[in-house]
Short mmCIF file of C-alpha atoms and ligand atoms in Angstrom, two decimals:
data_model
loop_
_atom_site.label_atom_id
_atom_site.label_comp_id
_atom_site.label_asym_id
_atom_site.label_seq_id
_atom_site.Cartn_x
_atom_site.Cartn_y
_atom_site.Cartn_z
CA MET E 1 95.76 -97.70 -78.46
CA LYS E 2 98.51 -96.65 -75.73
CA LYS E 3 101.96 -97.40 -75.82
CA ASN E 4 101.88 -100.30 -72.91
CA VAL E 5 101.97 -103.71 -73.41
CA VAL E 6 100.00 -105.85 -71.09
CA LEU E 7 100.90 -109.51 -70.75
CA ILE E 8 97.91 -112.27 -69.64
CA GLY E 9 97.71 -115.85 -69.26
CA PHE E 10 97.81 -118.57 -66.60
CA MET E 11 99.78 -119.00 -63.48
CA GLY E 12 102.96 -120.11 -65.17
CA SER E 13 103.10 -118.84 -68.45
CA GLY E 14 106.06 -116.88 -67.65
CA LYS E 15 104.68 -113.33 -67.26
CA SER E 16 106.89 -111.83 -64.71
CA SER E 17 110.10 -113.30 -66.12
CA VAL E 18 109.20 -112.34 -69.87
CA GLY E 19 107.48 -109.09 -68.59
CA ARG E 20 110.36 -108.28 -67.06
CA GLN E 21 112.85 -108.82 -69.92
CA LEU E 22 110.77 -107.53 -72.19
CA ALA E 23 110.89 -104.14 -70.30
CA HIS E 24 114.62 -103.93 -70.47
CA ARG E 25 114.30 -104.59 -74.14
CA LEU E 26 111.65 -101.70 -74.57
CA ALA E 27 113.46 -99.39 -72.06
CA TYR E 28 109.69 -99.45 -70.43
CA ARG E 29 108.75 -99.75 -66.52
CA PHE E 30 107.88 -103.00 -66.12
CA VAL E 31 104.76 -103.34 -63.65
CA ASP E 32 103.02 -106.50 -62.01
CA THR E 33 99.74 -106.24 -60.96
CA ASP E 34 99.58 -108.78 -57.88
CA GLN E 35 102.50 -106.79 -56.14
CA MET E 36 101.16 -103.62 -57.04
CA ILE E 37 98.07 -105.45 -54.99
CA GLU E 38 100.64 -106.78 -52.54
CA GLN E 39 101.62 -103.21 -51.76
CA LYS E 40 98.92 -101.54 -51.58
CA ALA E 41 97.64 -104.23 -49.19
CA GLY E 42 100.91 -104.40 -47.00
CA LYS E 43 99.97 -108.38 -47.16
CA SER E 44 100.35 -111.52 -49.41
CA ILE E 45 97.98 -112.56 -51.88
CA SER E 46 97.82 -116.23 -50.27
CA MET E 47 96.97 -113.61 -46.48
CA ILE E 48 94.47 -111.79 -48.62
CA MET E 49 92.47 -114.52 -49.88
CA GLU E 50 92.49 -116.74 -46.55
CA GLU E 51 90.83 -113.23 -44.80
CA GLY E 52 88.68 -112.14 -47.35
CA GLY E 53 88.12 -115.43 -49.85
CA GLU E 54 89.15 -114.74 -53.26
CA LYS E 55 86.47 -112.51 -53.42
CA ALA E 56 88.12 -109.36 -51.76
CA PHE E 57 91.03 -110.37 -54.08
CA ARG E 58 89.25 -109.90 -56.94
CA ARG E 59 87.67 -106.55 -55.65
CA MET E 60 90.99 -105.23 -55.51
CA GLU E 61 92.15 -105.95 -58.72
CA GLN E 62 88.92 -104.44 -60.39
CA GLU E 63 90.12 -101.05 -58.14
CA LEU E 64 94.05 -101.59 -59.67
CA LEU E 65 92.63 -101.98 -63.34
CA GLU E 66 90.88 -98.79 -63.07
CA THR E 67 93.72 -96.58 -61.89
CA LEU E 68 95.71 -98.75 -65.02
CA LYS E 69 94.12 -96.35 -67.20
CA ASP E 70 95.67 -93.13 -66.05
CA MET E 71 99.25 -94.43 -65.53
CA PRO E 72 102.02 -92.48 -67.71
CA GLU E 73 102.70 -94.64 -71.25
CA LYS E 74 105.31 -97.13 -71.52
CA ASN E 75 104.67 -99.85 -69.21
CA VAL E 76 105.28 -103.43 -69.58
CA ILE E 77 102.16 -104.71 -67.41
CA SER E 78 102.11 -108.14 -66.07
CA THR E 79 98.83 -109.08 -64.68
CA GLY E 80 97.37 -111.84 -62.66
CA GLY E 81 95.80 -115.13 -64.09
CA GLY E 82 92.59 -114.30 -63.26
CA LEU E 83 92.50 -110.33 -64.33
CA PRO E 84 90.97 -110.44 -67.53
CA ILE E 85 88.15 -112.79 -66.47
CA ALA E 86 85.82 -110.80 -64.96
CA GLU E 87 83.24 -109.56 -67.33
CA GLY E 88 84.44 -106.05 -68.93
CA ASN E 89 87.78 -106.72 -67.40
CA ALA E 90 88.91 -107.74 -70.68
CA ASP E 91 88.13 -104.85 -73.23
CA ILE E 92 89.54 -102.21 -70.70
CA LEU E 93 92.91 -104.54 -70.95
CA LYS E 94 92.66 -103.94 -74.15
CA GLN E 95 92.42 -100.14 -73.95
CA ALA E 96 95.11 -100.16 -71.56
CA GLY E 97 97.27 -101.27 -74.53
CA PHE E 98 98.96 -103.76 -76.40
CA VAL E 99 97.97 -107.33 -75.10
CA ILE E 100 99.39 -110.24 -75.55
CA TYR E 101 98.34 -113.96 -74.11
CA LEU E 102 101.33 -116.12 -73.45
CA ARG E 103 99.66 -119.17 -73.79
CA THR E 104 100.54 -122.57 -72.25
CA ARG E 105 100.05 -125.84 -71.62
CA PRO E 106 98.38 -127.46 -68.52
CA GLU E 107 101.63 -130.05 -68.75
CA THR E 108 104.00 -126.97 -68.88
CA VAL E 109 102.40 -125.37 -66.24
CA LEU E 110 102.33 -128.00 -64.08
CA GLU E 111 105.93 -128.98 -64.72
CA ARG E 112 106.90 -125.04 -63.91
CA LEU E 113 104.70 -124.99 -60.49
CA SER E 114 105.36 -128.07 -59.37
CA GLY E 115 106.61 -126.51 -56.33
CA ASP E 116 105.07 -123.68 -56.01
CA THR E 117 103.38 -122.84 -52.42
CA GLN E 118 102.43 -119.18 -53.61
CA ARG E 119 99.15 -119.77 -55.55
CA PRO E 120 96.22 -120.00 -53.35
CA LEU E 121 93.54 -121.44 -56.33
CA LEU E 122 96.51 -124.10 -57.16
CA ALA E 123 96.83 -125.39 -53.10
CA GLY E 124 95.86 -128.25 -51.84
CA PRO E 125 95.88 -132.40 -53.08
CA ASP E 126 95.69 -132.61 -57.38
CA LYS E 127 96.95 -129.65 -58.93
CA GLU E 128 96.68 -130.93 -62.17
CA LYS E 129 92.91 -131.51 -62.09
CA LYS E 130 92.66 -127.56 -60.84
CA ILE E 131 94.95 -126.57 -63.25
CA ARG E 132 93.13 -128.52 -66.49
CA GLY E 133 89.71 -127.09 -64.59
CA LEU E 134 90.57 -123.48 -64.84
CA LEU E 135 92.64 -123.18 -67.85
CA GLU E 136 89.74 -125.18 -69.65
CA TYR E 137 87.53 -122.75 -68.70
CA ARG E 138 89.77 -119.51 -69.09
CA GLU E 139 91.07 -120.51 -72.42
CA PRO E 140 88.36 -118.99 -74.51
CA ILE E 141 88.43 -115.56 -71.97
CA TYR E 142 92.39 -115.69 -72.75
CA GLU E 143 91.50 -115.56 -76.59
CA TYR E 144 88.69 -112.93 -76.74
CA ALA E 145 90.95 -110.71 -74.38
CA CYS E 146 93.79 -110.54 -76.19
CA HIS E 147 95.67 -108.81 -79.68
CA MET E 148 97.50 -111.32 -80.04
CA ALA E 149 98.84 -115.10 -78.30
CA VAL E 150 102.09 -116.35 -78.48
CA ASP E 151 102.85 -120.29 -77.41
CA THR E 152 105.58 -119.92 -74.32
CA ASP E 153 105.91 -123.62 -73.70
CA LYS E 154 109.35 -124.48 -75.66
CA LYS E 155 110.70 -120.87 -75.99
CA GLY E 156 112.53 -119.25 -73.28
CA LEU E 157 112.67 -116.26 -72.24
CA LEU E 158 114.88 -114.32 -74.71
CA GLU E 159 113.25 -115.68 -77.56
CA LEU E 160 109.51 -114.89 -76.29
CA SER E 161 110.85 -111.22 -75.50
CA GLU E 162 112.11 -110.74 -78.90
CA GLU E 163 108.73 -112.12 -80.27
CA ILE E 164 106.76 -110.43 -78.65
CA ALA E 165 108.52 -106.75 -79.31
CA ARG E 166 109.21 -107.64 -83.29
CA ASN E 167 105.19 -107.93 -82.84
CA TYR E 168 104.86 -105.30 -80.88
CA SER E 169 106.40 -102.29 -83.53
CA TYR E 170 104.83 -104.01 -86.31
CA PHE E 171 101.46 -103.61 -84.63
CA GLN E 172 102.53 -99.65 -83.86
CA ARG E 173 103.68 -99.21 -87.01
CA LYS E 174 100.40 -100.43 -88.79
CA LYS E 175 97.96 -98.11 -87.01
C1 S3P H 1 95.73 -115.73 -59.81
C2 S3P H 1 97.12 -115.73 -60.30
C3 S3P H 1 98.20 -115.18 -59.75
C4 S3P H 1 97.84 -114.55 -58.48
C5 S3P H 1 96.27 -114.96 -57.81
C6 S3P H 1 95.31 -115.52 -58.71
C7 S3P H 1 94.78 -116.60 -61.28
O1 S3P H 1 99.26 -114.45 -60.35
O2 S3P H 1 97.03 -112.90 -59.24
O3 S3P H 1 96.61 -116.23 -56.69
O4 S3P H 1 93.64 -116.47 -60.43
O5 S3P H 1 94.90 -117.35 -61.84
P1 S3P H 1 100.02 -115.09 -61.40
O6 S3P H 1 98.79 -115.57 -62.97
O7 S3P H 1 100.88 -113.87 -61.90
O8 S3P H 1 100.61 -116.43 -60.77
#
């Protein structure tokens, strides 16, 4: 397996914050698929979805996924919450590195994202219903897509990054 850590999970699960912390701990590069897409497109995800719909954004994710395979190793890759969902993507991610699912309860997501305005899929009324609906559908896919799941609800960034680093090192030694 490649020397990368891939973080997957729902919006608000802490992929970017934990990822930065973990990258620092491992002395790896931190990359964020949402940021890469925004940089390449020269516009925000909200704008991409507004102009071309969710389909346009998913196409960009797909293109990016192909380029991840060829990246030099030693990255912590934080992925957009919907990236592992399309068929085939989970397997590509597993080839890209050690995949960790940051498992987070809907209540925690709601709490963390209550004031958020950057996630078009949760915009508008009844955020809780949207979170629960999407999470219910995606949960089994996240579980399938990962090498290991870590519960994030009651843990801080340091604790989480330490837990992941420990398991990553164990996993590498086992191979
Ligand atoms: C999405 C999650 C977002 C972003 C986009 C769609 C999703 O990323 O990719 O708004 O489908 O769950 P985060 O998980 O980093 O919020």
